[in-house]
Coordinates of C-alpha atoms and ligand atoms in Angstrom, one line a residue:
M9 CA -28.5 -0.2 2.5
P10 CA -26.9 0.1 5.9
R11 CA -27.5 2.9 8.4
Y12 CA -24.6 5.6 9.1
F13 CA -24.7 7.8 11.9
N14 CA -23.1 11.4 12.1
V15 CA -19.6 10.0 11.6
K16 CA -18.1 13.5 12.7
K17 CA -19.9 13.7 16.1
E18 CA -19.5 10.2 16.7
V19 CA -15.9 9.7 15.8
I20 CA -15.0 12.6 18.0
I21 CA -16.5 10.6 21.1
M22 CA -15.2 7.4 20.0
E23 CA -11.8 8.8 20.1
L24 CA -12.0 9.7 23.6
D25 CA -13.6 6.4 24.5
S26 CA -12.2 3.4 25.7
L27 CA -12.4 0.0 24.1
S28 CA -15.5 -1.2 26.4
S29 CA -17.6 1.6 25.6
L30 CA -16.8 1.0 22.3
E31 CA -19.2 -1.9 22.3
K32 CA -22.1 0.9 22.5
R33 CA -21.1 2.7 19.5
E34 CA -23.7 1.6 17.0
I35 CA -24.1 1.5 13.2
L36 CA -20.4 2.0 11.9
F37 CA -18.6 -0.2 14.4
T38 CA -21.6 -2.7 14.1
D39 CA -21.3 -3.1 10.5
I40 CA -17.2 -3.4 10.9
K41 CA -17.7 -5.9 13.4
N42 CA -20.3 -7.7 11.2
A43 CA -17.8 -7.6 8.3
I44 CA -20.2 -5.5 6.4
E45 CA -18.9 -3.4 3.7
V46 CA -18.6 0.2 4.6
E47 CA -17.7 3.4 3.2
W48 CA -16.0 5.7 5.6
I49 CA -15.3 9.3 4.7
N50 CA -12.7 10.8 6.8
T51 CA -13.9 13.6 9.0
F52 CA -10.2 14.5 9.9
K53 CA -9.0 15.4 6.6
L54 CA -7.6 18.7 6.3
P55 CA -6.5 21.1 3.5
N56 CA -3.2 20.4 2.3
D57 CA -1.4 23.8 3.7
D58 CA -2.9 22.9 7.2
A59 CA -2.2 19.2 6.8
V60 CA 1.4 19.8 5.7
T61 CA 2.2 22.1 8.5
R62 CA 1.4 19.7 10.9
S63 CA 3.6 16.9 9.4
V64 CA 6.7 15.6 10.7
L65 CA 7.8 14.5 7.5
T66 CA 8.0 16.8 4.4
M67 CA 8.3 17.1 0.7
S68 CA 12.3 17.2 1.3
D69 CA 12.3 14.0 2.8
I70 CA 10.8 12.3 -0.3
D71 CA 13.0 14.2 -2.4
S72 CA 16.2 12.9 -0.7
A73 CA 14.7 9.3 -0.6
E74 CA 14.2 9.8 -4.3
A75 CA 17.9 10.8 -4.8
R76 CA 19.1 7.8 -2.9
L77 CA 17.3 5.7 -5.5
R78 CA 19.1 7.5 -8.0
R79 CA 22.6 7.0 -6.4
F80 CA 21.9 3.3 -6.2
A81 CA 20.5 3.0 -9.6
P82 CA 23.8 1.6 -11.2
L83 CA 24.4 -0.9 -8.5
I84 CA 20.3 -1.8 -9.2
K85 CA 21.0 -2.4 -12.9
M86 CA 24.3 -4.3 -11.9
L87 CA 22.4 -6.9 -9.8
F88 CA 18.8 -6.9 -11.4
P89 CA 19.6 -6.9 -15.4
E90 CA 15.7 -6.7 -16.0
T91 CA 15.9 -3.0 -14.8
I92 CA 18.6 -2.0 -17.6
D93 CA 16.1 -0.4 -20.0
A94 CA 14.9 1.6 -17.0
K95 CA 18.5 2.5 -15.9
G96 CA 18.1 0.7 -12.5
I97 CA 15.2 2.9 -11.7
I98 CA 12.3 0.7 -10.2
E99 CA 9.1 2.0 -11.6
S100 CA 6.0 0.7 -13.0
P101 CA 3.5 1.8 -16.0
L102 CA 0.3 3.9 -15.8
V103 CA -2.2 2.5 -18.3
E104 CA -5.7 3.5 -19.0
V105 CA -8.4 0.9 -19.0
P106 CA -11.2 1.9 -21.0
D107 CA -12.5 -1.6 -21.2
L108 CA -12.3 -2.3 -17.6
K109 CA -14.3 1.1 -17.5
K110 CA -16.7 -0.1 -19.9
A111 CA -17.3 -3.6 -17.8
L112 CA -17.8 -1.7 -14.5
N113 CA -20.4 0.4 -16.3
S114 CA -22.2 -2.5 -17.8
E115 CA -25.7 -2.8 -16.4
K116 CA -24.9 -6.1 -14.3
I117 CA -21.9 -4.1 -12.5
G118 CA -23.6 -0.5 -12.5
A119 CA -20.7 1.6 -11.3
N120 CA -21.6 4.3 -13.6
L121 CA -18.2 5.8 -13.4
S122 CA -17.5 9.1 -15.3
G123 CA -14.1 10.6 -16.2
R124 CA -11.3 8.2 -17.4
L125 CA -9.8 5.0 -15.3
Y126 CA -6.1 4.0 -15.2
V127 CA -4.3 1.4 -13.4
K128 CA -1.1 1.9 -11.8
L129 CA 0.6 -1.4 -12.6
D130 CA 2.9 -2.2 -9.3
S131 CA 2.0 -5.7 -10.1
E132 CA 4.6 -5.2 -12.8
L133 CA 7.1 -3.6 -10.4
P134 CA 10.6 -5.3 -11.0
I135 CA 12.4 -7.5 -8.6
A136 CA 9.3 -8.0 -6.1
G137 CA 6.6 -7.9 -8.3
S138 CA 4.5 -5.7 -6.1
V139 CA 4.5 -2.3 -4.3
K140 CA 6.9 -3.7 -1.6
A141 CA 9.5 -3.0 -4.3
R142 CA 9.2 0.7 -3.3
G143 CA 9.4 0.5 0.3
G144 CA 11.3 -2.8 1.1
I145 CA 13.8 -2.2 -1.5
Y146 CA 14.5 1.5 -0.5
E147 CA 14.9 0.2 3.1
V148 CA 17.6 -2.2 2.5
L149 CA 19.5 0.3 0.2
K150 CA 19.2 3.2 2.9
H151 CA 20.9 0.6 5.4
T152 CA 23.3 -0.5 2.8
E153 CA 24.5 3.1 2.3
E154 CA 24.8 3.7 6.1
I155 CA 27.1 0.7 7.0
A156 CA 29.0 1.1 3.6
V157 CA 29.9 4.3 4.3
K158 CA 30.9 3.7 7.8
S159 CA 32.9 0.6 6.8
G160 CA 34.6 2.7 4.4
I161 CA 33.4 0.7 1.3
I162 CA 32.4 3.8 -0.3
D163 CA 33.5 7.3 0.7
S164 CA 30.5 9.4 0.0
Y165 CA 27.3 9.8 -1.5
E166 CA 29.4 11.0 -4.5
D167 CA 31.3 8.0 -4.7
D168 CA 30.6 5.0 -7.3
Y169 CA 28.2 2.6 -6.0
C170 CA 29.0 -0.2 -8.0
K171 CA 31.9 -0.6 -5.8
L172 CA 29.1 -2.4 -3.4
A173 CA 29.3 -5.4 -5.5
S174 CA 33.2 -5.7 -5.3
P175 CA 34.4 -9.0 -3.5
A176 CA 35.8 -7.2 -0.8
A177 CA 32.5 -5.4 -0.1
R178 CA 30.3 -8.6 -0.7
A179 CA 32.7 -10.4 2.1
F180 CA 31.8 -7.7 4.3
F181 CA 28.0 -7.9 3.3
A182 CA 28.2 -11.8 4.2
T183 CA 28.9 -10.9 7.8
Q184 CA 25.7 -8.7 8.2
K185 CA 22.2 -10.1 8.5
I186 CA 19.1 -8.3 7.3
Q187 CA 15.7 -9.8 8.6
T188 CA 11.8 -9.0 8.3
G189 CA 8.5 -10.4 9.4
S190 CA 5.9 -10.6 6.6
T191 CA 2.8 -12.0 5.3
G192 CA 4.7 -12.9 2.0
N193 CA 5.6 -9.7 -0.3
L194 CA 7.6 -7.6 2.0
G195 CA 9.7 -10.8 2.5
L196 CA 10.5 -11.3 -1.0
S197 CA 11.3 -7.8 -1.5
I198 CA 13.8 -7.6 1.3
G199 CA 14.8 -11.5 1.0
I200 CA 15.4 -11.0 -2.8
T201 CA 17.4 -7.7 -2.7
G202 CA 19.3 -8.6 0.7
A203 CA 20.7 -11.6 -0.9
A204 CA 21.7 -10.2 -4.1
I205 CA 23.5 -7.4 -2.2
G206 CA 25.3 -10.4 -0.4
Y207 CA 23.4 -10.2 3.2
E208 CA 22.6 -12.9 5.0
A209 CA 18.8 -12.5 4.6
I210 CA 16.5 -14.1 7.0
V211 CA 12.5 -13.6 6.3
H212 CA 9.8 -14.4 9.2
M213 CA 7.0 -15.6 7.3
S214 CA 3.4 -15.7 8.9
A215 CA 0.9 -18.6 8.4
E216 CA -0.6 -17.0 5.5
A217 CA 2.3 -16.7 3.3
A218 CA 1.9 -18.8 0.1
Q219 CA 4.2 -21.7 -0.4
W220 CA 5.5 -20.5 -3.7
K221 CA 6.9 -17.5 -2.2
K222 CA 8.6 -19.5 0.6
E223 CA 10.2 -21.5 -2.3
L224 CA 10.8 -18.5 -4.7
L225 CA 13.0 -16.9 -1.5
R226 CA 14.9 -20.1 -0.5
R227 CA 16.1 -20.5 -4.5
N228 CA 17.1 -17.3 -3.8
G229 CA 19.5 -18.1 -1.1
V230 CA 17.0 -16.3 1.6
N231 CA 16.7 -18.4 5.2
V232 CA 12.8 -18.6 5.4
V233 CA 11.6 -19.1 9.0
E234 CA 8.0 -20.5 9.1
Y235 CA 5.3 -19.6 11.7
D236 CA 2.0 -21.5 12.4
S237 CA 0.7 -18.0 13.8
D238 CA -0.2 -14.7 12.1
Y239 CA 1.6 -11.9 11.0
T240 CA 2.0 -9.8 14.4
E241 CA 3.8 -12.9 15.8
A242 CA 6.4 -13.5 12.9
V243 CA 7.2 -9.8 13.2
A244 CA 7.4 -9.9 16.9
N245 CA 9.8 -12.8 16.9
G246 CA 11.9 -11.6 14.2
R247 CA 12.2 -8.2 15.8
A248 CA 13.4 -9.9 19.1
E249 CA 16.2 -12.2 17.4
S250 CA 17.3 -9.4 15.3
A251 CA 17.7 -7.1 18.4
N252 CA 20.1 -9.7 20.0
D253 CA 22.7 -9.6 17.1
P254 CA 24.6 -6.4 16.8
N255 CA 25.3 -7.2 13.1
S256 CA 21.5 -7.6 12.1
Y257 CA 19.0 -5.0 10.9
F258 CA 15.4 -5.5 11.1
V259 CA 13.0 -3.7 8.6
D260 CA 10.0 -3.4 10.7
D261 CA 6.9 -3.3 8.6
E262 CA 4.8 -2.0 11.7
N263 CA 7.1 1.0 12.7
S264 CA 9.1 2.3 9.6
T265 CA 9.3 5.8 8.4
D266 CA 12.2 4.6 5.6
L267 CA 9.7 2.1 4.1
F268 CA 6.7 4.8 4.1
L269 CA 9.5 7.4 2.2
G270 CA 10.4 4.8 -0.4
Y271 CA 6.6 4.3 -1.0
A272 CA 6.0 8.0 -1.3
V273 CA 8.5 8.5 -4.2
A274 CA 5.8 6.9 -6.0
A275 CA 3.8 9.9 -6.0
K276 CA 6.9 12.2 -7.4
R277 CA 7.0 9.7 -10.3
L278 CA 3.2 9.5 -10.9
K279 CA 2.9 13.1 -11.2
K280 CA 5.5 12.9 -13.8
Q281 CA 3.6 10.1 -15.6
L282 CA 0.5 12.0 -15.4
R283 CA 1.8 14.8 -17.2
Q284 CA 3.4 12.8 -20.0
Q285 CA 0.0 11.2 -20.5
E286 CA -1.5 14.8 -20.6
V287 CA -3.8 14.1 -17.6
T288 CA -4.6 17.4 -15.8
V289 CA -5.1 17.4 -11.9
D290 CA -6.6 20.5 -11.0
K291 CA -9.5 22.1 -9.0
N292 CA -11.7 21.0 -12.3
H293 CA -10.0 17.9 -12.9
P294 CA -10.3 15.7 -9.6
L295 CA -8.1 12.6 -9.2
F296 CA -9.3 9.9 -7.2
V297 CA -6.8 6.9 -5.9
Y298 CA -7.8 3.6 -4.5
I299 CA -5.1 1.8 -2.5
P300 CA -5.4 -1.3 -0.7
C301 CA -4.1 -1.2 2.8
G302 CA -2.5 -3.6 5.0
V303 CA -0.5 -2.0 7.8
G304 CA -0.9 1.1 6.1
G305 CA 3.0 1.8 5.2
A306 CA 2.3 1.4 1.2
P307 CA -1.1 3.3 0.7
G308 CA 0.0 5.8 3.6
G309 CA 3.3 6.6 2.0
I310 CA 1.7 7.2 -1.3
T311 CA -1.0 9.0 -0.2
F312 CA 1.3 11.4 1.8
G313 CA 3.5 11.8 -1.2
L314 CA 0.5 12.5 -3.5
R315 CA -1.2 15.2 -1.3
Q316 CA 2.6 16.6 -1.3
F317 CA 2.8 16.8 -5.1
L318 CA -0.6 17.2 -6.2
G319 CA -2.2 19.1 -3.4
D320 CA -6.1 19.3 -2.7
D321 CA -7.0 18.0 -6.2
V322 CA -6.1 14.3 -5.4
H323 CA -8.5 12.4 -3.3
C324 CA -7.0 9.1 -2.0
F325 CA -9.0 6.1 -0.4
F326 CA -8.0 3.1 1.2
V327 CA -9.2 -0.4 0.6
E328 CA -9.4 -2.9 3.3
P329 CA -10.9 -6.3 3.7
T330 CA -14.1 -6.9 6.0
Q331 CA -12.2 -9.3 7.8
S332 CA -9.2 -7.3 8.4
P333 CA -10.1 -3.5 8.6
C334 CA -7.3 -2.8 10.9
M335 CA -6.6 1.0 9.5
L336 CA -10.2 1.8 9.7
L337 CA -10.8 0.2 12.9
G338 CA -7.6 2.1 14.6
I339 CA -8.6 5.4 13.1
V340 CA -12.0 5.5 14.1
T341 CA -11.6 4.2 17.6
G342 CA -8.6 6.4 18.0
L343 CA -6.7 3.3 19.4
Y344 CA -4.7 2.9 16.2
N345 CA -2.0 0.0 16.6
N346 CA -3.7 -0.5 20.4
I347 CA -7.0 -2.2 19.0
S348 CA -6.8 -5.2 16.4
V349 CA -9.4 -6.5 14.5
Q350 CA -9.6 -9.9 16.3
D351 CA -10.4 -7.6 19.5
I352 CA -13.9 -7.2 17.7
G353 CA -14.3 -10.6 16.8
L354 CA -13.3 -10.5 13.3
S355 CA -11.0 -13.4 12.1
G356 CA -8.5 -11.3 10.3
K357 CA -8.4 -14.1 7.5
T358 CA -8.6 -13.2 3.7
Y359 CA -7.5 -14.2 0.4
A360 CA -5.8 -10.9 0.2
D361 CA -2.6 -12.2 1.9
G362 CA -1.0 -8.7 1.6
L363 CA -3.8 -7.3 3.6
A364 CA -4.1 -10.1 6.3
V365 CA -2.9 -7.8 9.3
G366 CA -4.5 -7.2 12.6
R367 CA -3.0 -4.1 13.6
P368 CA -1.9 -1.2 11.8
S369 CA 1.2 0.4 11.7
V370 CA 2.3 2.3 14.9
F371 CA 2.6 5.9 13.5
V372 CA 0.8 5.5 10.0
G373 CA -2.7 5.9 11.1
D374 CA -2.4 9.4 13.3
F375 CA 0.1 10.5 10.9
I376 CA -2.1 10.1 7.6
K377 CA -5.5 11.4 9.0
P378 CA -5.3 14.8 7.8
F379 CA -4.3 13.6 4.3
L380 CA -6.5 10.9 3.6
S381 CA -10.1 10.9 2.1
G382 CA -11.9 7.8 3.4
I383 CA -11.4 3.8 4.0
I384 CA -13.6 1.4 2.4
T385 CA -14.1 -2.3 3.0
V386 CA -14.5 -5.3 0.6
K387 CA -15.5 -8.6 0.8
D388 CA -13.4 -11.4 -0.4
K389 CA -15.7 -12.6 -2.7
R390 CA -15.7 -9.6 -4.7
L391 CA -11.7 -9.7 -5.1
F392 CA -11.9 -12.9 -7.4
E393 CA -14.7 -11.1 -9.3
Y394 CA -12.6 -8.1 -10.1
M395 CA -9.3 -9.9 -10.6
R396 CA -11.5 -11.9 -13.5
L397 CA -12.9 -8.3 -14.5
L398 CA -9.6 -6.9 -14.8
W399 CA -7.9 -10.2 -16.5
N400 CA -11.0 -10.8 -19.2
T401 CA -10.9 -6.7 -20.3
E402 CA -7.5 -5.7 -20.1
K403 CA -5.3 -9.0 -19.5
I404 CA -3.9 -7.5 -16.3
F405 CA -3.5 -10.0 -13.7
A406 CA -3.4 -8.6 -10.5
E407 CA -3.2 -10.7 -7.0
P408 CA -6.3 -10.7 -4.5
S409 CA -4.7 -8.0 -2.4
A410 CA -4.4 -5.8 -5.2
C411 CA -7.9 -6.3 -6.7
A412 CA -9.3 -4.7 -3.6
A413 CA -8.4 -1.4 -5.2
V414 CA -11.1 -1.9 -8.0
H415 CA -13.7 -1.6 -5.3
G416 CA -13.1 2.0 -5.0
A417 CA -14.1 2.5 -8.5
Y418 CA -17.3 0.4 -7.7
C419 CA -18.2 2.4 -4.8
W420 CA -19.2 5.7 -6.0
N421 CA -22.5 5.0 -7.6
H422 CA -23.4 2.3 -4.6
S423 CA -22.7 4.3 -1.7
E424 CA -24.6 7.3 -0.2
E425 CA -21.4 8.4 1.7
M426 CA -19.1 8.6 -1.3
Q427 CA -22.0 10.3 -3.1
N428 CA -21.8 13.0 -0.2
Y429 CA -18.2 13.3 -0.6
I430 CA -18.7 14.4 -4.1
Y431 CA -21.2 17.0 -2.8
D432 CA -19.7 18.1 0.3
N433 CA -16.2 18.8 -1.7
H434 CA -18.2 20.3 -4.6
L435 CA -17.1 17.9 -7.1
N436 CA -20.3 17.1 -8.6
R437 CA -19.8 19.3 -11.6
H438 CA -16.3 18.1 -12.3
M439 CA -16.8 14.3 -12.3
E440 CA -17.0 14.1 -15.9
N441 CA -13.4 15.5 -16.0
A442 CA -12.0 13.2 -13.4
T443 CA -9.3 10.6 -13.4
H444 CA -9.4 7.5 -11.4
I445 CA -6.6 5.3 -10.6
I446 CA -6.5 1.6 -9.3
W447 CA -3.2 1.0 -7.5
A448 CA -2.6 -2.9 -8.7
T449 CA -0.1 -3.5 -5.7
G450 CA 1.1 -6.9 -6.9
G451 CA 0.9 -9.9 -9.1
S452 CA 3.3 -10.5 -11.5
L453 CA 5.4 -13.1 -9.7
V454 CA 2.2 -15.3 -8.9
P455 CA 3.2 -18.8 -10.7
D456 CA 1.0 -19.4 -13.7
K457 CA -0.8 -22.5 -12.0
I458 CA -1.7 -20.5 -9.1
R459 CA -2.8 -17.6 -11.4
Q460 CA -5.0 -20.2 -12.9
E461 CA -6.3 -21.5 -9.7
M462 CA -7.2 -17.8 -8.8
L463 CA -8.7 -16.8 -12.2
E464 CA -11.3 -19.8 -11.5
K465 CA -11.9 -19.4 -7.7
K466 CA -15.1 -18.9 -6.4
V467 CA -15.7 -17.9 -2.7
Ligands
PLP30 C1 1.7 -5.2 1.3 C2 0.8 -5.1 0.3 C3 -0.5 -4.2 0.7 C4 -0.3 -3.0 1.7 O1 0.5 -2.5 1.8 P1 0.7 -2.2 3.7 O2 2.0 -1.5 3.8 O3 0.8 -3.4 4.3 O4 -0.6 -1.3 4.2 C5 -1.2 -4.1 -0.6 N1 -1.0 -4.8 -1.7 C6 -0.2 -5.6 -1.8 C7 0.0 -6.8 -2.8 C8 0.8 -5.9 -0.6 O5 1.9 -6.7 -0.7

């Protein structure tokens, strides 16, 4: 059992500290450095009213993002026939997973989880097969709307957005570029959507990006630029290249409030799904949500949205790999994107390619602090065990990054920190009534052969 120091006091000191004296911070920092699994309870969390008052983004920002997605629904339906049944709305099911719960609670695993367990199947999101179908597509559409209004292709937000698929509109978009830097999934989302609208789409792919993702993009007419280096460099290069071209727009995963708001819309829709499934969320019925974290845009946006729509009764935890806990490191040191996991000797390498990020987003760390319950880290070895568990019990396939979220459900019974969270928040009498959601952030586009390899993988 790792030792933990008094996080509250130490973290405040750490915030004031420089990188060099960080070396002296023991326990938590040492555990992070040694790639030991930790469960960090966020001492900066605030009650919802206070958190919301301080926030520069608001509920009405989420509402207007949702309205924008509705304006585009007729076009989405036209460009992506797989969304016809959902009327052009890109959304995923929420499913209860009693057999997974039973397996997690088996003697061997010993999660001892009470309440109901659900999986949010963003792995099944249309078009991009991952959570990136939320933020990524949203930002492409927002940019498209802006330049379409400016160039007169549509004359207002009330216009018929199917005009955006006319030959004249497509000829215009062909003169415009859309670019992004990605470890894989954001590239799929931006590339596929951008190319479908008619843009010249360019995706700067870091070394860990899977070959099949590059091939899929090329089949969709996307220009894939490959790098031998990590994500940060792929993004930096793409950003610089795009900045030199007035007809180019760069979707910047390291610093984008548009992506963030696209993700946040999920929360509004989840609230509705919970109501439809008669899941109560209130003081006596807490909701726990576990979301895998890379740069933090997706889990940050979803967490921000959930706190806006469900208030203090929702408790959101990020999950990061032990080799790339960039958000945890950024927040506990107070250095955010000014420190990388490589700076403290971690490799940043993980089979969870969507989370293989050395540095968090520029703004998410600081922004999300008052809303977030905690961050836990997980070893790669477990990701494949969780993957098999999810597959064998529920026939749900999720990619390694997504499987990190299962660790949230596992942790309660194995962590003093998590147990303390229950008592400190007076939740002990309500855990029987709790709902847990594992946010399965990706998987459906993984080709069968690679799925099979992953399901058999031992790390
Ligand atoms: C990108 C991604 C995440 C994390 O999203 P961030 O915005 O990078 O934090 C989680 N899971 C999957 C499958 C992803 O592709």
